[in-house]
Structures are given as C-alpha cells and as structure tokens.
Coordinates of C-alpha atoms in Angstrom, one line a residue:
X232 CA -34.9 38.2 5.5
X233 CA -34.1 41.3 3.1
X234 CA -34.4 44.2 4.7
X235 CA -32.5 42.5 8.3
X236 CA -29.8 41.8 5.6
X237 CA -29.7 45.1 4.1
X238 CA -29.9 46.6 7.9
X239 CA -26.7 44.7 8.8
X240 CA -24.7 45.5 5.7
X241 CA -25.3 49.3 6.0
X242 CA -24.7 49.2 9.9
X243 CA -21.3 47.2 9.9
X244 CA -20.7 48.8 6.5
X245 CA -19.9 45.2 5.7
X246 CA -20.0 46.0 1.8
X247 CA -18.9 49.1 -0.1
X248 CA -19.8 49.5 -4.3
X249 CA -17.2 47.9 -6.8
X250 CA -16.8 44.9 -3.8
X251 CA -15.6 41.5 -5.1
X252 CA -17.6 39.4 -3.1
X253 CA -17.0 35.4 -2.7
X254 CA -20.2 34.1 -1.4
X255 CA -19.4 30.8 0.7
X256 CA -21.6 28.4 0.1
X257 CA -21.9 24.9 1.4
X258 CA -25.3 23.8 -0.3
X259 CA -27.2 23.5 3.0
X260 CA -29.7 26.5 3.8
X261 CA -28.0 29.4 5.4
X262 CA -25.2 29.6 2.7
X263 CA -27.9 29.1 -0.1
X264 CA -29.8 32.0 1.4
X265 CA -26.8 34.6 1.4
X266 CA -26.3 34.3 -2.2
X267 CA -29.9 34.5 -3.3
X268 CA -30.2 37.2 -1.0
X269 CA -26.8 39.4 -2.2
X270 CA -28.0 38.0 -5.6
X271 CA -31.5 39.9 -5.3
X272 CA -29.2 42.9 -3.7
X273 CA -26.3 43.2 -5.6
X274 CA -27.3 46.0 -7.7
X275 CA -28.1 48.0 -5.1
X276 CA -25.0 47.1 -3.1
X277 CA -23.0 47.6 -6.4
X278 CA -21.1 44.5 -5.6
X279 CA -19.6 42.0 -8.3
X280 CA -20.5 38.4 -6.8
X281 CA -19.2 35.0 -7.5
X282 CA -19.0 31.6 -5.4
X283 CA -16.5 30.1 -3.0
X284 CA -17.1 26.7 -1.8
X285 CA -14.8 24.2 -0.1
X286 CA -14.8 20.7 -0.2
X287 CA -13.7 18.8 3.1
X288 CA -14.0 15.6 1.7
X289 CA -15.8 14.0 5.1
X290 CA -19.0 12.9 3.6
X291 CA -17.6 10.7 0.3
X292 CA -20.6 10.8 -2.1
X293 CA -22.6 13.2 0.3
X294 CA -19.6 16.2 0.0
X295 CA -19.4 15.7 -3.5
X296 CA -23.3 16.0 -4.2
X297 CA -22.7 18.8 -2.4
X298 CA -20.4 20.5 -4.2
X299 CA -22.0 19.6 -7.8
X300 CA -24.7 21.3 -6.4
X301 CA -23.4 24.3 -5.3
X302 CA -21.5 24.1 -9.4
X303 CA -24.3 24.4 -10.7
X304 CA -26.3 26.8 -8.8
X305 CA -23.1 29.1 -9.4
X306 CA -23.7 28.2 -13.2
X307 CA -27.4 29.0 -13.1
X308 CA -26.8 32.5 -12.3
X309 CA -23.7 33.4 -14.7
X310 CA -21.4 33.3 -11.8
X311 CA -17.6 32.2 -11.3
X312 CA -17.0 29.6 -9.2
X313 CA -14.2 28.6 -6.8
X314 CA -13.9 25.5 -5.4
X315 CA -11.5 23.3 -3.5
X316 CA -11.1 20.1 -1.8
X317 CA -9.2 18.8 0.9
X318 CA -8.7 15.5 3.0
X319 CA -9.9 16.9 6.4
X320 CA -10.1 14.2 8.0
X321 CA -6.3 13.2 7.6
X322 CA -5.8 16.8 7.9
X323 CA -6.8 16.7 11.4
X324 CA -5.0 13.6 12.5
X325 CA -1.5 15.0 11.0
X326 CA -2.0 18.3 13.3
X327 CA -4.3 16.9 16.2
X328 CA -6.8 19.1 15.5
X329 CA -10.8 17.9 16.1
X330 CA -12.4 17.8 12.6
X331 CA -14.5 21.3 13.3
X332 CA -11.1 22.9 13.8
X333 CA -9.2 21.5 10.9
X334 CA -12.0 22.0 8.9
X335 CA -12.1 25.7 9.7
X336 CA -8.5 25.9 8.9
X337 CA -8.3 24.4 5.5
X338 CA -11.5 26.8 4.8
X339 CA -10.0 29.9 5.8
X340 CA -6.8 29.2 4.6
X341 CA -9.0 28.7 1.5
X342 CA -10.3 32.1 1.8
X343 CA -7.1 33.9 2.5
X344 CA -5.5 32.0 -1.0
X345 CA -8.5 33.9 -3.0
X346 CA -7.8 37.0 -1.7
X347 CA -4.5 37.1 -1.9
X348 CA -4.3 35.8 -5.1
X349 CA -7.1 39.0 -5.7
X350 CA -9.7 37.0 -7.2
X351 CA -12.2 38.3 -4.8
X352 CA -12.0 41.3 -2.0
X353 CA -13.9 39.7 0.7
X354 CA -15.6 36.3 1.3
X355 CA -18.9 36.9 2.9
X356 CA -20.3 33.5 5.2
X357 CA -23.3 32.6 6.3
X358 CA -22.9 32.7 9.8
X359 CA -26.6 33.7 11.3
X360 CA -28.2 35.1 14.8
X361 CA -28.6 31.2 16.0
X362 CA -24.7 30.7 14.8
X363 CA -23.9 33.7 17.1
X364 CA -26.3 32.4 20.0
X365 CA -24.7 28.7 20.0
X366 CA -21.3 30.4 19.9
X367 CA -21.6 32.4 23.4
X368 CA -23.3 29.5 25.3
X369 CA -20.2 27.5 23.9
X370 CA -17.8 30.1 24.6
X371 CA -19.6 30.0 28.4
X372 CA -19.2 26.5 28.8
X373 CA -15.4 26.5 27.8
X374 CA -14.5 29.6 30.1
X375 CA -14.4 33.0 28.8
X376 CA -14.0 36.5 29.3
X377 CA -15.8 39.5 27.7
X378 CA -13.8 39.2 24.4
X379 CA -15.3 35.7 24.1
X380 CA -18.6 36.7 24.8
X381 CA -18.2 38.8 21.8
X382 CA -18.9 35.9 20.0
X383 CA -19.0 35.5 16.0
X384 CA -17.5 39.2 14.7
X385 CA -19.0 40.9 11.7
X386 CA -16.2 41.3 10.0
X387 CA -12.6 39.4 10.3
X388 CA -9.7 41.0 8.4
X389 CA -7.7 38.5 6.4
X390 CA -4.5 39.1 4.3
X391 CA -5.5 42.8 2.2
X392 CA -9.3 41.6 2.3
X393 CA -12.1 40.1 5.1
X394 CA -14.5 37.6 5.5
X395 CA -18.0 39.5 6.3
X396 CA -20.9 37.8 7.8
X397 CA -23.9 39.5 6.8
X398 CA -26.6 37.4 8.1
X399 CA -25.4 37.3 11.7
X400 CA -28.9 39.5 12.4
X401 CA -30.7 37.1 11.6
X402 CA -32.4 33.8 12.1
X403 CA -32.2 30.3 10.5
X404 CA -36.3 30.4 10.7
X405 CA -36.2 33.8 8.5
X406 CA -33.6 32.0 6.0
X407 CA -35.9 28.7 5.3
X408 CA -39.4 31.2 5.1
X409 CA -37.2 33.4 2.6
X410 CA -36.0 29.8 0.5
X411 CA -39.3 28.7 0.1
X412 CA -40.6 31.8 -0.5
X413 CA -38.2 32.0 -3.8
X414 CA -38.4 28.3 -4.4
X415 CA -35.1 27.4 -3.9
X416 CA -34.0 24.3 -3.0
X417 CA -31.2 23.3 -0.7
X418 CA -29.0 20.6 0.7
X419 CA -29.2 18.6 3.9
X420 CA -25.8 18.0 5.7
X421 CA -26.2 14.2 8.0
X422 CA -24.0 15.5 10.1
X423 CA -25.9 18.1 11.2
X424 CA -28.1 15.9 13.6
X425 CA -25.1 14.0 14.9
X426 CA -25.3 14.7 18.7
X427 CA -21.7 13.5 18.7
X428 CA -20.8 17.2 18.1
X429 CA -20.9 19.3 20.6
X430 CA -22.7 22.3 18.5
X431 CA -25.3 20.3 17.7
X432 CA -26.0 19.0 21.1
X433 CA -26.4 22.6 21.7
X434 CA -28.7 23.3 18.7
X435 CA -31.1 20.4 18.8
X436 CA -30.9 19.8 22.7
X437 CA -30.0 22.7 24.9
X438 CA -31.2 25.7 23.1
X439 CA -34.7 24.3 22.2
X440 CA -34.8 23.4 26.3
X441 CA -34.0 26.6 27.1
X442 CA -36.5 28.4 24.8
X443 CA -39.3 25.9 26.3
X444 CA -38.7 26.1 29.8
X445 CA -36.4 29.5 30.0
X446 CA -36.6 32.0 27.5
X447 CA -38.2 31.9 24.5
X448 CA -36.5 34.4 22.9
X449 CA -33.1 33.6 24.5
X450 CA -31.6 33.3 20.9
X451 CA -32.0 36.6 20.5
X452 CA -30.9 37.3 24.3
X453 CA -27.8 35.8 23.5
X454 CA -26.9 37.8 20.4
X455 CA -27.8 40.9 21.5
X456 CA -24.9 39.4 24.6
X457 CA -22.4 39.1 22.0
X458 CA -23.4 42.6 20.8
X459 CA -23.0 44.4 23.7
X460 CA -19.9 41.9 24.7
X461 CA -18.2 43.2 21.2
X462 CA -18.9 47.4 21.8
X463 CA -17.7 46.6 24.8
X464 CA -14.3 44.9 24.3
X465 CA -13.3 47.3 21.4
X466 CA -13.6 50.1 23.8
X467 CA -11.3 48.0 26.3
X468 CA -9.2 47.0 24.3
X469 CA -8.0 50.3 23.0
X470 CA -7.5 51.5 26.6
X471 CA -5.9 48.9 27.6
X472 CA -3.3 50.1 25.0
X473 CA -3.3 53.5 25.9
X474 CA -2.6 52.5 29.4
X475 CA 0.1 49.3 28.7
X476 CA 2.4 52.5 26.7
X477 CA 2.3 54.0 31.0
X478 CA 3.0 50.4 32.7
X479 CA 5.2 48.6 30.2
X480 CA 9.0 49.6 30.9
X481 CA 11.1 47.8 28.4
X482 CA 10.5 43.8 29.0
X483 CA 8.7 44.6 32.7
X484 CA 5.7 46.2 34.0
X485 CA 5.5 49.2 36.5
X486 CA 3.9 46.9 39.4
X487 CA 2.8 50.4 41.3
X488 CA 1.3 52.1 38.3
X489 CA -0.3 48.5 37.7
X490 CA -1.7 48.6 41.1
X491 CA -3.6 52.0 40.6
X492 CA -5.4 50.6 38.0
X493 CA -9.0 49.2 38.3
X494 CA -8.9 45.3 38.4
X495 CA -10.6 44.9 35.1
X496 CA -8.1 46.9 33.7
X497 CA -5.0 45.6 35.3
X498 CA -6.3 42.4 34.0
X499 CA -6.2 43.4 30.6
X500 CA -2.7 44.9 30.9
X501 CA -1.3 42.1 32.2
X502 CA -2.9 39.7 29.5
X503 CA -1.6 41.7 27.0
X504 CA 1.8 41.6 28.3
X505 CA 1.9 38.1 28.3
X506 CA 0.7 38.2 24.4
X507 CA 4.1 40.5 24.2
X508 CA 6.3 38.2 25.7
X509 CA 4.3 34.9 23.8
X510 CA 3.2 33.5 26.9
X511 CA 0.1 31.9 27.7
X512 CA -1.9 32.6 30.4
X513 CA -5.0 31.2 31.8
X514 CA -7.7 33.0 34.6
X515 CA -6.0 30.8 37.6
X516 CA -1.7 31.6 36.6
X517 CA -3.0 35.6 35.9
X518 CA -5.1 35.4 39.3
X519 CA -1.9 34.0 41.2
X520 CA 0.0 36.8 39.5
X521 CA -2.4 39.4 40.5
X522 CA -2.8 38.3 43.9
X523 CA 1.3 38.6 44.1
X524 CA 1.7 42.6 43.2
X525 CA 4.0 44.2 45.1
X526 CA 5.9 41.0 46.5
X527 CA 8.7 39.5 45.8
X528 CA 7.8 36.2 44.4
X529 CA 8.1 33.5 41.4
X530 CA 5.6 31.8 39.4
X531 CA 5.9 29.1 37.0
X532 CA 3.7 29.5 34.0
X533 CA 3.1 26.8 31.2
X534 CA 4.6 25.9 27.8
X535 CA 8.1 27.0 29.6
X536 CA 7.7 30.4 30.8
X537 CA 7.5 32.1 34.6
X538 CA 6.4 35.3 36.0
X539 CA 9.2 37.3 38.3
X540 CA 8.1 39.9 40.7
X541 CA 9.5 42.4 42.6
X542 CA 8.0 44.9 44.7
X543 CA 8.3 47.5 42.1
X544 CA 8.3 45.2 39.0
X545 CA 6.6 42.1 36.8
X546 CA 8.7 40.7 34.5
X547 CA 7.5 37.6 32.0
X548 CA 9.9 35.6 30.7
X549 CA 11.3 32.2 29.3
X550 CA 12.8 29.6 32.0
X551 CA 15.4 28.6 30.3
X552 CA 17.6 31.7 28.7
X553 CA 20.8 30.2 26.9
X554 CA 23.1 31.4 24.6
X555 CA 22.1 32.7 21.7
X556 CA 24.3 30.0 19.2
X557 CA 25.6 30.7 15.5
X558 CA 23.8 32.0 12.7
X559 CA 24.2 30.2 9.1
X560 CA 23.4 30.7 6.1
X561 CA 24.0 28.9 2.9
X562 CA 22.6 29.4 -1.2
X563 CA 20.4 26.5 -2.3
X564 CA 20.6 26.2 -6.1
X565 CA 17.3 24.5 -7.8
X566 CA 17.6 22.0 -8.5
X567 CA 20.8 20.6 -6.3
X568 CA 21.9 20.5 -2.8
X569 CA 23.6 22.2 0.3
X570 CA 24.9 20.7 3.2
X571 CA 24.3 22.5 6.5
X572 CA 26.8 21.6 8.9
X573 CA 25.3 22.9 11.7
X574 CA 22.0 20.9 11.2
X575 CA 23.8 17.7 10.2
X576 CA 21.6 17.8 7.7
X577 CA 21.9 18.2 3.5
X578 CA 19.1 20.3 2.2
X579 CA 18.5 19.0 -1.4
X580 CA 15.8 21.0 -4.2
X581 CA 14.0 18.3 -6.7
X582 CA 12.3 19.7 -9.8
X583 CA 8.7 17.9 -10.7
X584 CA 7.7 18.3 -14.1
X585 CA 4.5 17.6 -13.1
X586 CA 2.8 18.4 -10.4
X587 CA -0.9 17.3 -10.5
X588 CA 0.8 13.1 -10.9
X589 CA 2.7 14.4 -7.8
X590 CA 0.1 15.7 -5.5
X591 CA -2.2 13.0 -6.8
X592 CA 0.1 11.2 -4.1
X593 CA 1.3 13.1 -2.0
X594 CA -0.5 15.4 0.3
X595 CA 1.4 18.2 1.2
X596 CA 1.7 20.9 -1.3
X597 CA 5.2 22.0 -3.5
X598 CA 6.7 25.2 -4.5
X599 CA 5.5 26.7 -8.0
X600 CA 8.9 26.5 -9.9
X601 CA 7.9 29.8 -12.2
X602 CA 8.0 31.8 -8.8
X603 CA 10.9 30.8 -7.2
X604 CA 14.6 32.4 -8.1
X605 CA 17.3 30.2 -9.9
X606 CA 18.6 29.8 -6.2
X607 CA 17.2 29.9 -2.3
X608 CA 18.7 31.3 0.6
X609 CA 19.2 29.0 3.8
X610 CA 19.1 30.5 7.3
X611 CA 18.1 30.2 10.4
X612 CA 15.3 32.3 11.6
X613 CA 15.5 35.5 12.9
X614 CA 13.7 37.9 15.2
X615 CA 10.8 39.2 13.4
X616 CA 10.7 36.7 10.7
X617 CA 6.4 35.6 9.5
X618 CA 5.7 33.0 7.4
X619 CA 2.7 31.8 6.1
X620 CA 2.1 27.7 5.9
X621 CA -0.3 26.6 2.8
X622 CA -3.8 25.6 4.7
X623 CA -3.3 27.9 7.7
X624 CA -5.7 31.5 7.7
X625 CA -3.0 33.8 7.7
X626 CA 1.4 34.6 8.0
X627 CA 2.1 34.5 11.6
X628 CA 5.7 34.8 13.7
X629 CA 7.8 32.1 12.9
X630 CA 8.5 32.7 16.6
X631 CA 5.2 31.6 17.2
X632 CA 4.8 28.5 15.2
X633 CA 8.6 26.9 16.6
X634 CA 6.7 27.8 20.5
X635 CA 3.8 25.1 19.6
X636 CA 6.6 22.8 18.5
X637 CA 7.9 22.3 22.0
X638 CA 11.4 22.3 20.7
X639 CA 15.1 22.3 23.1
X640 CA 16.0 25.8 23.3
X641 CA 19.1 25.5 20.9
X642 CA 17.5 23.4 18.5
X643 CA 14.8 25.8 17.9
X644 CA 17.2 28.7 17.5
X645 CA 19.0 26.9 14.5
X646 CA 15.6 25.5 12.8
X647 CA 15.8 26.6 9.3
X648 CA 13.6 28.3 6.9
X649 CA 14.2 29.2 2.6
X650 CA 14.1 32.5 1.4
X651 CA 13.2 33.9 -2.3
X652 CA 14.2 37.2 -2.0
X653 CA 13.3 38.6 1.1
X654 CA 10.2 36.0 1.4
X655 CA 10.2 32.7 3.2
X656 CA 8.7 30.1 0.7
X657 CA 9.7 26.4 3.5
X658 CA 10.1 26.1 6.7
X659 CA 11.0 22.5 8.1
X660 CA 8.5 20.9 9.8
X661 CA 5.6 23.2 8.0
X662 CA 3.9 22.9 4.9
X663 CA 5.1 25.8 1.6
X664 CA 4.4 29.5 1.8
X665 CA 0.6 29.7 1.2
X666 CA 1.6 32.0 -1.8
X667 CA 4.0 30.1 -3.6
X668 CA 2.0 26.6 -3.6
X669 CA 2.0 24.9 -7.2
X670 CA -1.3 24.1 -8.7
X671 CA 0.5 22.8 -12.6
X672 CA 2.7 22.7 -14.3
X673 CA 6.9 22.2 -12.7
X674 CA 7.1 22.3 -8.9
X675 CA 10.0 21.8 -6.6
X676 CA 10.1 20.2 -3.7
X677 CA 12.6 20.1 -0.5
X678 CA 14.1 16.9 0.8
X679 CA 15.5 17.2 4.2
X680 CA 18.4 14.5 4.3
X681 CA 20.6 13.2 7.5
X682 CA 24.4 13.2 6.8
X683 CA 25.6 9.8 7.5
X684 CA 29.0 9.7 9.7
X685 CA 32.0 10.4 7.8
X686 CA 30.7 12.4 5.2

C-alpha cells in the first residue's frame, strides 16, 4: 500500500512540505489505513498531521464507539484531534436530503470550518480505487456525461485549503493486507452490509457479479475510466471557455458561431450558459434546444426559466421578469429590535449568556457575540451578494440558495439578509454564517417576528 500511496501523492502533488494535514478518519479500515500510512510517511512528506473525525450520530452506541476509538488512536500517536457531532438524521429530514447526502454535507461543511478557522491546510480522505470504481457505475446508472465519469477527483479545493484523497490508487484489498501487516486494528461500520443503500448494493452485489462473470479486473477498468474521464474534461472544459468568450454576446449566444461548432462542443457552451444565467438543464431540454438552432422558437425549461430563439440568437432567461421593487435597509442594534416595514416583519437580536445550555436545545447554531459589531445592518440582498450557511461545504450566491427556495418573484427580491461590516452573518430561512457560529461563551440569536395589525 506504501509506495501506490507515495506514487499518487507525488503525481497529483497532493502534499507539499510544511502541510497541515487533517487526516479523516471514521474508524473503519480505509480511514485507519491513510493515517498509519501518512504516519509511516510524514517525514518524508514533511507534513504536520493530526485527526479530523465527524460524528453523524446514526449509529447511537455504535457512532460513539466509533469515535472513542478513533480518540484514542489520535492520542496513541501524540496527535491533535478534531471531532464533531451532528444529528444527521434530523439533519436530513429538515433539508430533504437522503442520509448519504446530509451526511456528506455536515462533513464537509465540517472540513471547510477547520480550514477556515486554519487549524489544518487540507483534510486528506480515504476515498480508494473501489470508492472511485462504485462511483462511475453509480454516476452511469443516474445519467451522466464525461464530467461525471470523472468520478471521485484527487483533489477538491475548499475555502483557502482542499480535501486530498490520496489513496484513490488504490485498493480496499491492499489497505486490510497493509492493517494486518502493522497490526492494527479497525472498526466495523453495520451499515456497511445494509443492501438498503444503494452503494452497497453495488459493492457486495454488482461489482463482485461483474468481476465473476465479466471482468475480473473491472475495478481497476473503471478507475482508469474516471482517469481518462478527468484528463479529459479538464481539457474541455477550458475550451469550452475559450470558445463561450466568441459565442456569448451580452445575456445571448451567437446561434451561427454556435452552429460551427462541433456538437460536443456546442454542448458544452450551451451548458455552461445555462450555469450563467442559473438555469438548469437536463440532456432532453438541452437536446430540444439544440435541435431548435437557427429557428425561431420557445422552450419552457424547469424551476421557472425558458430558452428564446431566434435565427441568429439563444437567449436563457427567467419567465416571469417583474419590476425590480424597493431596496431597504435598516441598523439592527444587539441586543434590540427593528421593524421592517416592507417585510411586515420586526427583526429582534437576543443576547445568550450561554450558549452550550442553548444549543443543548436547540439545533440550529447562534452568532458568536465577541465577533459581531455593537450593531447589524438589514438589507435586502443584492446582486453579487455569497453567503455561507453553518453545515453547508462552502459560501455560495445568495442568488442561488433563494432559486432552490421556489419563492414569488417579489418576495424573493425583498428576502433579507444581516451584515457585520461588509459580511453577511443571517440570512432568513438559513442557518448563521459558517464563520461566525458560537461554540461558548455569549451568542445572539435572531427572532423573526410578524407585526400584528395596527401596530
């Protein structure tokens, strides 16, 4: 298992001396591996390790064996450990998310906390050549394109840092040989054989079918898929840039320099238009489009938008384009209260003197007082505005989060969102600014209140 880790590192320069590296580990084998491995390694590498483990709370007793286990490992070997815990399960059920993507979710967001809060530089997982092999038959299954035949990447950037998987060449069997090799024990996740999930149907089912009556080495076929798949789609994708800067005339695309381009690429340019204009477009509406170059036509696309074409022009846009309505915006003292008229709602700030008696209750996390200014700004949003809700991966377009909200057109214009400084700490609806979440000590928190008639 060494030297195929040492290979990958060096080729996907995964690693670089004076590295901060948060090893993820579960408990079960893969994760175990990765940090005796970068243990036995990290001399060489020059890297400074220390362990990241995230408790999804799923498994009562089970998840926390788990993570006393992985305590003490960390302790064994002198190294710092981070842990969390989170209620997945009610997690998933507030955002209607299936428990492997909440759980992903709270764990990234994990991730991106440590390294923004710089207490490590990258968070290396133990994502391994069978992980990247169950991935692209997944991906297959669910419909993709070449980008999702990439599979698992090496490397993902988060926040000023990245999550690095340096195991990704190679195998689970190579990771249990190398454990018992070293003596090192491990823990078994149940869940893991529940053919309820759809991964594992594919582990303990279809892939062993297919290596006994197909392929027997079709995991590796499959990574070396996602390899080529990757090489591949980074070369597209930066000519499909190149090429959009030609087509792309203000909020429209040149329909007859679109139609000189090869299909594959046309594709491209077109799905990245619709990224532009925060549309969503599946093969069959971008197919219909395609197939409509150069005519005069009208297509309705989902989550509200439509594609208008002319003989010379593609334009994506919203359906329904209203007036854009008043701005606002009001100073929120902490603590006290505002009243924004144009929300019919009274914004109020409460001060908690302590917030571990709080969130003992309460799930969703508070502002840190010490971080916050004496007052907050209220606005609406505004063009170009990110914010970044606790237990999501990274800041995204506020833009973006009001679109999966489904919202009336006006409604979502006025939404409102808090400001310290020139940073948005609450947005309604959405959990605090990842940044700014209390962990002790005073913490305020943000009531939303209805004005009653007459006042």
């Amino acid at each position: 298992m060494l030297p195929s880790l040492e290979r990958y590192i060096a080729k996907r320069q995964l690693l670089r001396p004076g590295d901060r590296v948060g090893v993820a580990v579960s408990g079960g084998a893969d994760s175990v591996a990765l940090l005796r491995g970068l243990l036995e390694r990290r001399a060489e590498l020059g890297i400074v390790l220390s362990v990241v483990h995230f408790n999804h709370k799923l498994r009562g007793e089970e998840s926390d064996g788990d993570e006393q286990f992985v305590r003490e490992l960390a302790a064994k070997f002198d190294l710092e450990a981070y842990v969390s815990e989170w209620d997945t399960r009610r997690f998933a059920g507030e955002k209607e998310l299936s428990i492997e993507a909440a759980a992903r979710e709270l764990r990234y967001a994990f991730f991106g906390r440590l390294i923004k809060e710089r207490s490590v530089d990258k968070v290396a997982t133990a994502h391994t050549l069978d992980d990247q092999a169950e991935t692209v038959l997944l991906r297959v299954f669910r419909g993709t394109g070449t980008s999702g035949l990439a599979g698992i990447h090496p490397r993902l950037k988060v926040g000023e840092g990245a999550v690095v998987r340096p195991l990704l060449s190679t195998g689970h069997r190579e990771v249990v040989e190398f454990l018992q090799k070293c003596s090192q024990p491990w823990r078994h996740d149940s869940t893991n054989t529940e053919l309820i999930y759809t991964r594992n149907r594919v582990r303990h089912e279809l892939l062993p079918f297919l290596q006994k009556s197909f392929n027997p080495e079709v995991i590796e076929a499959l990574a070396n898929l996602a390899e080529i798949a990757r090489a591949e789609d980074e070369y597209w994708a930066a000519e499909t840039a190149e090429v959009f800067v030609r087509v792309h005339l203000g909020r429209e695309l040149d329909v007859p320099e679109l139609l000189k381009l090869p299909l594959a690429l046309r594709r491209r340019v077109l799905r990245l238009a619709a990224i532009e204009a925060g549309a969503a477009l599946d093969f069959h509406h971008s197919e219909r489009i395609l197939d409509q170059l150069g005519k005069t036509s009208e297509i309705e696309l989902p989550n509200g938008f439509r594609a208008q074409l002319t003989a010379k022009t593609l334009t994506l846009e919203a359906t329904q384009l209203q007036a854009k309505p008043c701005s606002y915006s009001y100073k929120l003292p902490i603590p006290g209260e505002v009243t924004v008229a144009e929300l019919g709602l009274r914004l109020r700030t409460v001060v908690i003197t302590e917030v571990e008696k709080f969130t003992r209750y309460n799930d969703d996390p508070v502002l840190a007082l010490e971080r916050l200014p004496q007052e907050l700004l209220i606005r609406n949003w505004r063009a170009g505005d990110r914010f970044w809700p606790a237990h999501t991966r990274a800041p995204k377009k506020v833009k973006e989060l009001l679109q999966e909200m489904h919202l009336p057109s006006r409604e979502k214009a006025l939404w409102p969102v808090a400001l310290a400084g020139e940073e948005i700490v609450w947005m309604r609806g959405f959990a605090v600014a990842s940044p700014y979440v209390a962990r002790q000590g005073k913490a305020v928190v943000i009531h939303a209140v209805p004005l009653t008639p007459g006042r």
